[in-house]
mmCIF file of C-alpha atoms in Angstrom:
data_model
loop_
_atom_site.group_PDB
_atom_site.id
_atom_site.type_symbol
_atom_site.label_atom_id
_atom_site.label_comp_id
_atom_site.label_asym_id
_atom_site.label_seq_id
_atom_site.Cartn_x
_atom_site.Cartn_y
_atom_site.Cartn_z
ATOM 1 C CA UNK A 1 101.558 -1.130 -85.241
ATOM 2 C CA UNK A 2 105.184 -1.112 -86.012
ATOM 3 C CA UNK A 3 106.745 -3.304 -88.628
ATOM 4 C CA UNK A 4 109.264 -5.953 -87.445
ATOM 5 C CA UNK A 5 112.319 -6.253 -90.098
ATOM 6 C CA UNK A 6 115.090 -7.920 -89.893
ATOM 7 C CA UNK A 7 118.363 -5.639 -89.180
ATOM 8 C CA UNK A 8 121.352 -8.270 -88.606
ATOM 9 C CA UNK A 9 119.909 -11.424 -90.555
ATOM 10 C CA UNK A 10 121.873 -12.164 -93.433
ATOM 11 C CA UNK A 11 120.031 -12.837 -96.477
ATOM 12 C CA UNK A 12 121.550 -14.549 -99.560
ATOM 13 C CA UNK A 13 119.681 -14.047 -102.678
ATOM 14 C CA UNK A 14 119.958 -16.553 -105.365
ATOM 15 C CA UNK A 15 118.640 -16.865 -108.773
ATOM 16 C CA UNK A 16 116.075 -18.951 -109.937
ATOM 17 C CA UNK A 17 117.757 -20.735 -112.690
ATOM 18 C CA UNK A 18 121.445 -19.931 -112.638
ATOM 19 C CA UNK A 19 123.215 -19.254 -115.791
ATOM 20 C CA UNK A 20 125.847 -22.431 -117.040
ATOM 21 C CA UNK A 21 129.462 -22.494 -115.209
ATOM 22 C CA UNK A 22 128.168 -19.584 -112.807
ATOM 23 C CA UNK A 23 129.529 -19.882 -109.057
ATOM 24 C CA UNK A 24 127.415 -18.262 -106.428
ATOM 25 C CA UNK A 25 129.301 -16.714 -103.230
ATOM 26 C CA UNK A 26 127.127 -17.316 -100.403
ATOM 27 C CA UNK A 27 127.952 -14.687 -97.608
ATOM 28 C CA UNK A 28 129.207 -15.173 -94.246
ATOM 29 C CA UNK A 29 126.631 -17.843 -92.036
ATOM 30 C CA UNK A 30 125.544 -16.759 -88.647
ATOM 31 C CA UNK A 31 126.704 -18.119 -85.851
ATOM 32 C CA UNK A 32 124.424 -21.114 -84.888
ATOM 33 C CA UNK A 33 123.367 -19.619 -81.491
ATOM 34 C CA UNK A 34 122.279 -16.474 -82.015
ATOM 35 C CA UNK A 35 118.427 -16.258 -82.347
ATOM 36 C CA UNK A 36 115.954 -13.411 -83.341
ATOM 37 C CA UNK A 37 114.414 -11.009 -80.869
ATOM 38 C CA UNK A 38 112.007 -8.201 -81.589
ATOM 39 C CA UNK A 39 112.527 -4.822 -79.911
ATOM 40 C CA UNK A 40 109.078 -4.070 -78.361
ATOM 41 C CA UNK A 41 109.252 -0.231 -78.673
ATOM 42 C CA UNK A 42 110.371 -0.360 -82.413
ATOM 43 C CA UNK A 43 109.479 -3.387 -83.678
ATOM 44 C CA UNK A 44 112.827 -3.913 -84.986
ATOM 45 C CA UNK A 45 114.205 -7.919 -85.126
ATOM 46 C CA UNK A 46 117.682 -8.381 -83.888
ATOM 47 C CA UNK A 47 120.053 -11.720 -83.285
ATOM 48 C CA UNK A 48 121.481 -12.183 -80.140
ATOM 49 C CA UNK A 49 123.401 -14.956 -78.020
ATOM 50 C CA UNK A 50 121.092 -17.721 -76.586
ATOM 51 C CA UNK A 51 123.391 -18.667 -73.715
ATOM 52 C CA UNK A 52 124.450 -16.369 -71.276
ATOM 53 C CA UNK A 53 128.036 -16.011 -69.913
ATOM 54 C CA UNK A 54 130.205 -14.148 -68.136
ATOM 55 C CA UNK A 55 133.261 -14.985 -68.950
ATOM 56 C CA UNK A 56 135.698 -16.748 -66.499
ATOM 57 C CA UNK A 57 132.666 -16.777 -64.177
ATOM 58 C CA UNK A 58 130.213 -19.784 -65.701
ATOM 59 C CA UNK A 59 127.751 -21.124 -63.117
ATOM 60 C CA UNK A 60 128.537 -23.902 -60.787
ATOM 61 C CA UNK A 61 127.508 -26.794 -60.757
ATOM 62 C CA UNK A 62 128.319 -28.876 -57.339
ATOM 63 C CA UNK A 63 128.582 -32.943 -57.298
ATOM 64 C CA UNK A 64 128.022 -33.691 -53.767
ATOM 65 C CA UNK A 65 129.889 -37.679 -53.503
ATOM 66 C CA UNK A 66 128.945 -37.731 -50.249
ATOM 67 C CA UNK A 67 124.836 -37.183 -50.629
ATOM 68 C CA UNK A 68 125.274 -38.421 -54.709
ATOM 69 C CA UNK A 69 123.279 -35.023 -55.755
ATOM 70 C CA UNK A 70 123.939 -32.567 -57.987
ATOM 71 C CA UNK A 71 122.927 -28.875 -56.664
ATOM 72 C CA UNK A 72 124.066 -25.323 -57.686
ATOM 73 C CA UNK A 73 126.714 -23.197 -56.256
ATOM 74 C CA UNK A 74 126.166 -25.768 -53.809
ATOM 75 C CA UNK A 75 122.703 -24.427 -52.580
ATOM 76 C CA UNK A 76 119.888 -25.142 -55.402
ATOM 77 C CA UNK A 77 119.443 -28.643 -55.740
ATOM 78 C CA UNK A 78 119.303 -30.379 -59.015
ATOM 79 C CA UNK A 79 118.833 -34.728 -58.321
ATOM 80 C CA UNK A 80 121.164 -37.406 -58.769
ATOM 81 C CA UNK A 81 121.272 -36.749 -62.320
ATOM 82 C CA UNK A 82 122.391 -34.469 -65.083
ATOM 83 C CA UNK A 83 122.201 -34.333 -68.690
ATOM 84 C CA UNK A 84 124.056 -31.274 -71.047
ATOM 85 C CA UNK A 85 125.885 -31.603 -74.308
ATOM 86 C CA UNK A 86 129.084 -30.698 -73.451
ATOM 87 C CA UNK A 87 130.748 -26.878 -75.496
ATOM 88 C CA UNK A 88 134.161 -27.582 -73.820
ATOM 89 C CA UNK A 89 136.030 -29.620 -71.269
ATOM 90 C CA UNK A 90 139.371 -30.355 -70.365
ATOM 91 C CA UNK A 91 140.866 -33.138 -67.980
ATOM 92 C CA UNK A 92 143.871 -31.981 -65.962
ATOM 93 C CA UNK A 93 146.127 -32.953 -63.094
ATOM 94 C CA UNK A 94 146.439 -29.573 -60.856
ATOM 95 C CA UNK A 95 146.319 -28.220 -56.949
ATOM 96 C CA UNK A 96 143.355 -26.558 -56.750
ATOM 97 C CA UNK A 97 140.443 -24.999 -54.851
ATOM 98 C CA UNK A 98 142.733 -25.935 -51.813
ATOM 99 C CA UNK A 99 142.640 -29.822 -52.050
ATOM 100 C CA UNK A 100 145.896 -30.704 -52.816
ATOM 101 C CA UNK A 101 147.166 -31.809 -56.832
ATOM 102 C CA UNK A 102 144.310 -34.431 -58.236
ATOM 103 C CA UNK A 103 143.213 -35.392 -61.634
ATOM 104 C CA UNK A 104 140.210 -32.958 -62.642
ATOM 105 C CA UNK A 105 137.420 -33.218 -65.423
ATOM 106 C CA UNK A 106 135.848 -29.750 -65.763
ATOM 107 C CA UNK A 107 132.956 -29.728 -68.085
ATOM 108 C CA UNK A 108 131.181 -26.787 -69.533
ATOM 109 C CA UNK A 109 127.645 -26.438 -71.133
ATOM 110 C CA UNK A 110 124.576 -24.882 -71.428
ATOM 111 C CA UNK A 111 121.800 -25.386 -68.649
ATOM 112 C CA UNK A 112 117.981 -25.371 -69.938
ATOM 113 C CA UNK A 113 117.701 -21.413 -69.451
ATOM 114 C CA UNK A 114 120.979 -21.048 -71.533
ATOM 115 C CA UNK A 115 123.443 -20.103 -68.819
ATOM 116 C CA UNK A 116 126.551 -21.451 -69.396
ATOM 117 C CA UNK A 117 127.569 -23.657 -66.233
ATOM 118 C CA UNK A 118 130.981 -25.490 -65.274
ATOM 119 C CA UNK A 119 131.087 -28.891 -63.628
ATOM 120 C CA UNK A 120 134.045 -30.705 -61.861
ATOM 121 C CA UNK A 121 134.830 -33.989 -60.929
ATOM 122 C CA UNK A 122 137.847 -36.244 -59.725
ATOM 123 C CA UNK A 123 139.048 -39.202 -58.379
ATOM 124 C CA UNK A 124 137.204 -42.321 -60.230
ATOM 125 C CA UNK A 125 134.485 -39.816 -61.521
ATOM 126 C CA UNK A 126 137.428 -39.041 -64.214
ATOM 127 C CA UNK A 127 138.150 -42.296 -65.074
ATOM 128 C CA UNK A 128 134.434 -43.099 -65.118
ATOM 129 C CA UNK A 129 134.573 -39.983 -68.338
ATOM 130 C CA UNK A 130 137.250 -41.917 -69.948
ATOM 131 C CA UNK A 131 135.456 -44.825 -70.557
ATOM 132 C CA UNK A 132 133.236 -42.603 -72.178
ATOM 133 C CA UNK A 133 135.386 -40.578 -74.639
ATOM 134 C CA UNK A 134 137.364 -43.821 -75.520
ATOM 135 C CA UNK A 135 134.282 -45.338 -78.044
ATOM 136 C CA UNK A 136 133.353 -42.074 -78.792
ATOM 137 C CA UNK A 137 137.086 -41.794 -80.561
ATOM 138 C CA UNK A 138 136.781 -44.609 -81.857
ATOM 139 C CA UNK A 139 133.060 -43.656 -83.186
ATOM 140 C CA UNK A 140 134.678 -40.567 -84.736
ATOM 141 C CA UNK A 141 133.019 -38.911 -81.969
ATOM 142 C CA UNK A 142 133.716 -36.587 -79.364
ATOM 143 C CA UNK A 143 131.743 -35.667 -76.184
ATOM 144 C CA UNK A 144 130.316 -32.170 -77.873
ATOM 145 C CA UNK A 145 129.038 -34.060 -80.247
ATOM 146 C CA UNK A 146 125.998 -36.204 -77.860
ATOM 147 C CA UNK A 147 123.897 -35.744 -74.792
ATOM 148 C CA UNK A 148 125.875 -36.891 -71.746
ATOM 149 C CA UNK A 149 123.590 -37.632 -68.401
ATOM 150 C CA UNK A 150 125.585 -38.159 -65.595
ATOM 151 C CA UNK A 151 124.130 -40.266 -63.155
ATOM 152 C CA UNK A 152 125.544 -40.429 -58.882
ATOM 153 C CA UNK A 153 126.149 -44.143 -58.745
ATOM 154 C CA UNK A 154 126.388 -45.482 -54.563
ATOM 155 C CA UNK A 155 129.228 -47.175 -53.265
ATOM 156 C CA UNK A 156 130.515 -49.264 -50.338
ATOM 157 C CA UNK A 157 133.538 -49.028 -48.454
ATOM 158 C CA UNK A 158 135.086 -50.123 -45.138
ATOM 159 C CA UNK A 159 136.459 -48.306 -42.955
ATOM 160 C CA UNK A 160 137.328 -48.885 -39.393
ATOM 161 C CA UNK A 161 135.676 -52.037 -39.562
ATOM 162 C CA UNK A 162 132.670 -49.954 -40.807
ATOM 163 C CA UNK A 163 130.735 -49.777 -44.015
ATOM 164 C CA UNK A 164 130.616 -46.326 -45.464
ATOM 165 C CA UNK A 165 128.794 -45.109 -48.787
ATOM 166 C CA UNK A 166 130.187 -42.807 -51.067
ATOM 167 C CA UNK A 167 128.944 -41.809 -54.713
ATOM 168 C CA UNK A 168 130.832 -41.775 -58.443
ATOM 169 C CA UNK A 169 129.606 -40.244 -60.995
ATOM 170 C CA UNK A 170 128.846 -42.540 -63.999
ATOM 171 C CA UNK A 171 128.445 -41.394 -68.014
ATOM 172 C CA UNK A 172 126.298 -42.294 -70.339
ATOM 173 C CA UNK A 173 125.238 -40.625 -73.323
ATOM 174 C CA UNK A 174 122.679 -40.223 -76.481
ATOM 175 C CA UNK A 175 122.100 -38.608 -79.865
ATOM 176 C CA UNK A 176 122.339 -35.039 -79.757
ATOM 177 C CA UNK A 177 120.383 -33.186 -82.399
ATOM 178 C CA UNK A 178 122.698 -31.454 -85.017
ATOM 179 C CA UNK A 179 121.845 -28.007 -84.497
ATOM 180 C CA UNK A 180 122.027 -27.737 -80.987
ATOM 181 C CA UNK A 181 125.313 -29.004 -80.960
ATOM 182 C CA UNK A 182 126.518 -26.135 -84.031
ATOM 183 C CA UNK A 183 125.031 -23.695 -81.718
ATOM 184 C CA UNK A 184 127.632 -24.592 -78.809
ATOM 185 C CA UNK A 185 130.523 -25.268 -81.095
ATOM 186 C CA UNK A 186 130.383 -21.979 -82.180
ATOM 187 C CA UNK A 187 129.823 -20.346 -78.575
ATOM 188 C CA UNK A 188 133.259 -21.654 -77.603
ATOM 189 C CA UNK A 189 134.574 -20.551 -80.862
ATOM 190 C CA UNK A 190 133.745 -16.919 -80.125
ATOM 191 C CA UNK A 191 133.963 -16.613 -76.452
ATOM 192 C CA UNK A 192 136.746 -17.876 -73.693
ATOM 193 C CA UNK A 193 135.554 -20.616 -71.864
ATOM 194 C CA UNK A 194 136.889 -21.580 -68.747
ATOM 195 C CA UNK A 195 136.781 -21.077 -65.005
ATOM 196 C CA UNK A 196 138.611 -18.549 -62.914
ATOM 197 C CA UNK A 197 138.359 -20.383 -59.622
ATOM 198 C CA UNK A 198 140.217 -23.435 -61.364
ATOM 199 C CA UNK A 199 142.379 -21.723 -63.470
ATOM 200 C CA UNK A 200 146.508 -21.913 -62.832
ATOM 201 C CA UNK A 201 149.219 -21.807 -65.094
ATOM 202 C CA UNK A 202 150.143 -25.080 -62.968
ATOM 203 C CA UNK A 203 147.694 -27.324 -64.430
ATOM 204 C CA UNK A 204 149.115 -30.351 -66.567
ATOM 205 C CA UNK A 205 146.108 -30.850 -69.174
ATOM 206 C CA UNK A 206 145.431 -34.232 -70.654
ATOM 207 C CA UNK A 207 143.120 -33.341 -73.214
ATOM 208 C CA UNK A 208 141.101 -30.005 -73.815
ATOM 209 C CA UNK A 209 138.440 -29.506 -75.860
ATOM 210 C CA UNK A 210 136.960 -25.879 -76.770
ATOM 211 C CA UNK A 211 138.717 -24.443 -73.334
ATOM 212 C CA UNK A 212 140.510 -21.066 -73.619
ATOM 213 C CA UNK A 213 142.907 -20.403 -71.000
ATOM 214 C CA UNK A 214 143.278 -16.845 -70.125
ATOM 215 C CA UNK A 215 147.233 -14.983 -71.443
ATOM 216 C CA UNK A 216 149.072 -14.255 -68.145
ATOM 217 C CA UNK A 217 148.340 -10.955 -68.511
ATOM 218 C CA UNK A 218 144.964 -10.981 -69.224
ATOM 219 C CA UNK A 219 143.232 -12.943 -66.951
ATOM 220 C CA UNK A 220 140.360 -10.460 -65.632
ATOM 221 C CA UNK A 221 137.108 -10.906 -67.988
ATOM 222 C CA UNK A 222 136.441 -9.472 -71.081
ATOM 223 C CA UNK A 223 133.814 -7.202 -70.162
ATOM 224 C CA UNK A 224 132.860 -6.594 -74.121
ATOM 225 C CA UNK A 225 132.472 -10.260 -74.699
ATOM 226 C CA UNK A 226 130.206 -10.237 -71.283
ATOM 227 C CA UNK A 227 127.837 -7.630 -72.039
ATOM 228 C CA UNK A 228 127.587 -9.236 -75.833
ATOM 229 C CA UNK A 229 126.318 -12.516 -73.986
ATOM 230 C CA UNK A 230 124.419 -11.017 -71.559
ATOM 231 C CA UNK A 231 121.833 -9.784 -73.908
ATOM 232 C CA UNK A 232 120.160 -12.938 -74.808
ATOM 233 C CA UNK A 233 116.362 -12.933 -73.553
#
């Protein structure tokens, strides 16, 4: 049977009782989402990303305000509720995915098999996300650092002389433990996150969190940072 040993780990030794006035240099920290895997044919343990991500290409996540479900890539349904921590987000006014200039939230964050996933909403769904962030600020707070569920709340309208329901999406949100939340910050840290079906150069962004918008120039992928991702069991 092979051995399993540790090849990327980084191990700092210390000494039992230090001598007086002596500074120990810690090295470098891994980043908080990497995780060990062992190489079945050699036995060998190696870290690697727990999310996966393609960069500029995250998974999408549909709200539906007419049905008040959430589904993705607008096929897989997922309920009339979510719940992520939020790695990045950004709120910006912009004329996209052929619907005219609105006011967008796009959220980004880990789904429960790791894949990084993008969500968008407008109209009073944004302002709905506002009343959120605003005693989280004041909290010292921001929305990477809980567990938001959003939650299709039904509404009524007339028109014509005719009710009609529509859905909103409301936020709410919880503790989120410490070291799931390191592991994202540092995913957006290292990779670009954002969406290359909403990207413009257009957009007017409120406020951005974690969100790395392609240069000009190099909007395509990074293919290096891709296959890096992509290796997470």
């Amino acid at each position: 049977m092979a051995t399993a040993t540790k090849t990327t780990k980084l191990q700092a030794a210390q000494p039992a009782t230090p001598a007086p006035e002596t500074t120990l240099t810690l090295g470098p920290l891994s980043p908080a989402y990497l995780m060990d895997k062992v190489d079945e044919a050699s036995g060998e343990v190696m870290q690697v990303p727990r999310f996966r991500y393609l960069p500029g290409h995250p998974r999408q996540i549909r709200f539906d305000a007419k049905a008040g479900q959430f589904n993705i890539g607008g096929i897989t349904p997922l309920g009339p509720a979510i719940s992520f921590i939020p790695l990045a987000w950004r709120v910006f006014s912009d004329n996209i995915l052929n619907m005219g200039r609105k006011l967008w939230a796009e959220l980004f964050f880990a789904d429960e098999k790791g894949a990084i996933c993008a969500v968008l909403f407008h109209g009073y769904s944004v302002e709905n996300l506002y009343r959120l962030i605003e005693p989280l600020f004041y909290d010292e707070l921001t929305l990477a650092d809980v567990v938001v569920k959003v939650t299709a709340e039904k509404k009524e309208t007339v028109k014509d002389g005719k009710k009609a329901t529509y859905f909103i999406a409301g936020f709410s949100y919880e503790a989120a433990a410490p070291q799931e939340v390191a592991a994202r910050r540092d995913f957006a840290r290292d990779f670009p996150i954002w969406r290359q079906e909403t990207y413009s150069t257009g957009a007017e962004v409120r406020i951005s969190h974690g969100y790395t918008a392609p240069a000009e120039d190099a909007a395509p992928e990074g293919v290096e940072e891709a296959e890096l991702a992509q290796q997470a069991a």
